[in-house]
Amino acid sequence: MFADSLLEVSWAQRSRRGWTTLTSFGLQAALIGLLLLLPLWKTVGLPSARTVSTPISVGRAEPGPAPKARGGGTSVAPSNSEYPRYVAPGRIPGTISKSDGGAEPQPPGGGGDFLPGIGIPGTPEGFPISVFRGNYPVMPARPAPTVHTFRTSRMLEGSLVRRVQPVYPPLAKAARVQGPVLLAAIISKAGTIEDLHVISGHPMLVAAAIEAVRQWRYRPYILNGEPVEVETQITVNFTLSGS
């Protein structure tokens, strides 16, 4: 009896182990299937592509007249461009007609058609360029005032309002150098000395003469009620006393 009881216990354990194994396999298969089906449930739908149509306005272009083929009989397709395209003929005819045959008669008056209700001359293709550009008379530019510079050999003594005597250079005095120094200058509208330069004179006396004349002041020269510049020559004499 003890052996029979042991046999029954072993069979019961084997039976229980088999059911446990089958249950484990079933749970694992269900878990794997659930993991495979889970992404399908959580799939987010892609946004639908929307087509946005942008309206494009295209002006109506009138095709130009097709050029006539001369003598060759070759037909030329009309072009959509504003100006007609000329195609060279296949052969040169013997005689060429003088009339071009493509010129359209111009309306009388020389202007374009008047648009209704506006009163502005226009054309079937649109407004002429002259309407937007404006055919107004262009005023000539005002000429720049001309500056007249008068030349005189020497200014009047009465126009000199300030005279500065030159300082005799000590080196020239020791060397007994004397004589005139001739300078050229421009008397400005304000009466000041401008553009002062030497024409002739001893080199030892030139610097002293320029330094003195640069400080001279003149009364402005008036012409037609306006001051003008005057080109003049100034002579500075250096003379030693007792010579």
Coordinates of C-alpha atoms in Angstrom, one line a residue:
M1 CA 0.0 0.0 0.0
F2 CA 2.9 2.3 0.7
A3 CA 4.2 1.8 -2.8
D4 CA 0.9 2.5 -4.3
S5 CA 0.6 5.7 -2.4
L6 CA 4.0 6.8 -3.6
L7 CA 3.1 6.1 -7.2
E8 CA -0.1 8.1 -7.0
V9 CA 1.8 11.0 -5.5
S10 CA 4.4 11.0 -8.3
W11 CA 1.7 10.9 -10.9
A12 CA -0.1 13.8 -9.3
Q13 CA 3.1 15.8 -9.2
R14 CA 3.8 15.1 -12.8
S15 CA 0.3 16.1 -13.8
R16 CA 0.5 19.3 -11.8
R17 CA 3.9 20.1 -13.3
G18 CA 2.5 19.6 -16.9
W19 CA -0.4 22.0 -16.3
T20 CA 2.0 24.5 -14.8
T21 CA 4.2 24.4 -17.8
L22 CA 1.3 24.7 -20.2
T23 CA -0.1 27.6 -18.3
S24 CA 3.3 29.3 -18.3
F25 CA 3.6 28.8 -22.1
G26 CA 0.1 30.2 -22.6
L27 CA 0.8 33.3 -20.5
Q28 CA 4.1 34.0 -22.3
A29 CA 2.4 33.6 -25.7
A30 CA -0.4 36.0 -24.6
L31 CA 2.1 38.5 -23.3
I32 CA 4.1 38.4 -26.6
G33 CA 1.0 38.8 -28.6
L34 CA -0.1 41.8 -26.5
L35 CA 3.3 43.4 -26.9
L36 CA 3.0 43.0 -30.7
L37 CA -0.5 44.4 -30.8
L38 CA 0.1 47.3 -28.5
P39 CA 2.0 49.5 -31.1
L40 CA -1.0 49.0 -33.5
W41 CA -3.4 50.4 -30.9
K42 CA -1.2 53.4 -30.0
T43 CA -0.4 54.4 -33.6
V44 CA -0.9 58.1 -34.1
G45 CA -2.3 59.0 -37.5
L46 CA -0.1 61.1 -39.7
P47 CA -1.5 64.6 -40.6
S48 CA -3.1 64.6 -43.9
A49 CA -1.3 66.7 -46.5
R50 CA -3.2 69.8 -47.5
T51 CA -2.7 71.4 -50.8
V52 CA -2.6 75.2 -50.7
S53 CA -3.4 76.7 -54.0
T54 CA -1.9 80.2 -54.6
P55 CA -3.8 82.2 -57.2
I56 CA -1.6 83.5 -60.0
S57 CA -2.9 86.3 -62.1
V58 CA -1.5 86.2 -65.6
G59 CA -2.3 89.0 -67.9
R60 CA -3.8 88.2 -71.2
A61 CA -1.3 88.6 -73.9
E62 CA -2.5 89.1 -77.4
P63 CA -0.3 87.3 -80.0
G64 CA 1.2 89.5 -82.6
P65 CA 0.5 89.0 -86.2
A66 CA 2.4 86.2 -87.8
P67 CA 4.9 87.3 -90.4
K68 CA 4.2 86.4 -94.0
A69 CA 6.7 84.1 -95.7
R70 CA 7.9 85.5 -99.0
G71 CA 7.8 83.1 -101.8
G72 CA 8.6 80.0 -99.8
G73 CA 5.1 79.1 -98.6
T74 CA 6.5 78.3 -95.1
S75 CA 3.9 78.8 -92.4
V76 CA 5.2 80.3 -89.2
A77 CA 3.4 79.6 -85.9
P78 CA 2.2 82.7 -84.0
S79 CA 4.4 83.7 -81.1
N80 CA 3.2 84.8 -77.7
S81 CA 5.9 87.4 -77.4
E82 CA 5.1 91.1 -77.7
Y83 CA 7.2 91.5 -80.9
P84 CA 7.0 89.2 -83.9
R85 CA 9.8 86.8 -84.6
Y86 CA 11.2 87.0 -88.1
V87 CA 12.4 83.7 -89.7
A88 CA 14.8 83.7 -92.6
P89 CA 13.1 82.2 -95.8
G90 CA 14.3 79.0 -97.2
R91 CA 15.3 80.5 -100.5
I92 CA 15.6 84.1 -101.9
P93 CA 12.9 84.9 -104.4
G94 CA 13.7 86.5 -107.7
T95 CA 11.6 89.6 -107.1
I96 CA 10.9 91.4 -103.8
S97 CA 7.8 93.3 -103.4
K98 CA 8.2 96.9 -102.1
S99 CA 5.1 96.9 -100.0
D100 CA 5.6 95.1 -96.6
G101 CA 1.9 94.4 -96.2
G102 CA 2.2 94.1 -92.4
A103 CA 1.7 97.8 -91.5
E104 CA -1.6 98.5 -89.8
P105 CA -3.4 101.8 -90.5
Q106 CA -2.9 104.3 -87.7
P107 CA -6.0 106.0 -86.3
P108 CA -6.4 109.7 -87.1
G109 CA -5.1 112.2 -84.6
G110 CA -1.8 110.4 -83.9
G111 CA -2.9 109.4 -80.3
G112 CA -4.2 106.1 -78.9
D113 CA -7.7 105.1 -78.1
F114 CA -9.4 106.9 -75.2
L115 CA -10.5 104.7 -72.4
P116 CA -14.2 105.1 -71.5
G117 CA -14.9 107.2 -68.5
I118 CA -11.3 108.2 -67.8
G119 CA -10.4 110.7 -70.5
I120 CA -6.8 109.5 -70.7
P121 CA -5.4 108.2 -74.0
G122 CA -4.6 104.5 -73.8
T123 CA -4.1 101.4 -76.0
P124 CA -5.8 98.0 -75.9
E125 CA -2.6 96.6 -74.3
G126 CA -2.7 99.1 -71.4
F127 CA -1.6 102.6 -70.7
P128 CA 1.2 104.1 -72.7
I129 CA 4.5 104.6 -71.0
S130 CA 4.2 108.3 -71.6
V131 CA 1.2 108.5 -69.2
F132 CA 3.3 107.2 -66.3
R133 CA 6.6 108.8 -67.2
G134 CA 5.1 112.2 -67.9
N135 CA 5.8 114.3 -70.9
Y136 CA 6.6 117.5 -69.0
P137 CA 9.1 120.1 -70.1
V138 CA 12.4 119.8 -68.3
M139 CA 13.5 123.1 -66.9
P140 CA 17.2 123.8 -67.7
A141 CA 19.6 123.9 -64.8
R142 CA 20.4 127.3 -63.5
P143 CA 24.0 128.1 -64.6
A144 CA 26.5 128.6 -61.8
P145 CA 27.6 132.1 -61.2
T146 CA 30.8 133.0 -63.0
V147 CA 33.5 134.4 -60.8
H148 CA 35.3 137.2 -62.6
T149 CA 38.9 137.9 -61.6
F150 CA 40.1 141.2 -62.9
R151 CA 43.8 141.9 -63.5
T152 CA 45.5 145.1 -62.8
S153 CA 49.1 146.2 -62.7
R154 CA 48.8 147.8 -59.3
M155 CA 46.0 148.6 -56.9
L156 CA 45.2 152.2 -56.2
E157 CA 46.9 153.6 -53.1
G158 CA 43.5 154.7 -51.7
S159 CA 42.3 151.1 -51.6
L160 CA 45.1 150.0 -49.3
V161 CA 43.8 150.3 -45.7
R162 CA 46.6 148.5 -43.9
R163 CA 50.2 148.4 -44.8
V164 CA 52.9 146.5 -42.8
Q165 CA 56.5 147.6 -43.5
P166 CA 58.9 144.7 -44.1
V167 CA 61.7 144.1 -41.6
Y168 CA 65.1 144.4 -43.3
P169 CA 66.9 141.1 -42.9
P170 CA 70.1 141.5 -40.9
L171 CA 72.0 139.2 -43.2
A172 CA 71.0 141.2 -46.2
K173 CA 71.8 144.4 -44.4
A174 CA 75.3 143.1 -43.5
A175 CA 75.8 142.0 -47.1
R176 CA 74.6 145.4 -48.4
V177 CA 71.8 143.7 -50.5
Q178 CA 69.0 146.0 -51.6
G179 CA 66.6 146.2 -54.5
P180 CA 62.9 145.6 -55.4
V181 CA 60.9 142.4 -54.8
L182 CA 58.0 141.8 -57.2
L183 CA 55.1 139.8 -55.9
A184 CA 51.9 138.6 -57.5
A185 CA 48.7 138.2 -55.4
I186 CA 45.0 138.0 -55.6
I187 CA 42.9 140.5 -53.6
S188 CA 39.9 138.5 -52.3
K189 CA 36.3 139.8 -52.0
A190 CA 37.0 140.5 -48.3
G191 CA 40.2 142.5 -49.2
T192 CA 42.7 139.9 -47.9
I193 CA 45.8 138.7 -49.7
E194 CA 45.5 135.2 -51.4
D195 CA 47.7 133.2 -53.7
L196 CA 50.8 135.2 -52.9
H197 CA 54.0 134.2 -54.9
V198 CA 57.3 135.7 -56.0
I199 CA 57.9 136.9 -59.5
S200 CA 61.4 138.4 -59.1
G201 CA 63.7 139.6 -56.3
H202 CA 66.8 138.8 -54.3
P203 CA 66.5 135.5 -52.4
M204 CA 67.7 137.3 -49.1
L205 CA 64.8 139.8 -49.4
V206 CA 61.9 137.5 -50.6
A207 CA 60.9 136.1 -47.2
A208 CA 60.7 139.5 -45.5
A209 CA 58.6 140.9 -48.4
I210 CA 56.2 138.0 -48.3
E211 CA 55.8 138.1 -44.6
A212 CA 54.9 141.8 -44.7
V213 CA 52.6 141.8 -47.7
R214 CA 50.6 138.8 -46.4
Q215 CA 49.3 141.1 -43.6
W216 CA 48.2 143.9 -45.9
R217 CA 44.5 144.6 -46.2
Y218 CA 42.7 146.3 -49.1
R219 CA 39.3 147.8 -49.6
P220 CA 37.2 145.3 -51.7
Y221 CA 36.9 146.1 -55.4
I222 CA 33.2 146.7 -56.2
L223 CA 31.9 146.0 -59.7
N224 CA 28.2 146.4 -60.5
G225 CA 27.4 146.5 -56.8
E226 CA 29.2 143.3 -55.9
P227 CA 32.7 142.7 -54.6
V228 CA 35.0 140.8 -57.0
E229 CA 38.5 139.3 -56.8
V230 CA 41.4 141.3 -58.3
E231 CA 44.7 139.9 -59.5
T232 CA 47.5 142.4 -58.9
Q233 CA 51.3 142.8 -58.6
I234 CA 53.0 144.4 -55.6
T235 CA 56.5 145.8 -55.5
V236 CA 58.4 146.0 -52.2
N237 CA 61.5 148.1 -52.3
F238 CA 64.4 147.4 -49.9
T239 CA 66.8 150.4 -49.7
L240 CA 69.7 150.8 -47.3
S241 CA 70.0 154.2 -45.6
G242 CA 73.0 156.3 -46.6
S243 CA 73.6 154.4 -49.9

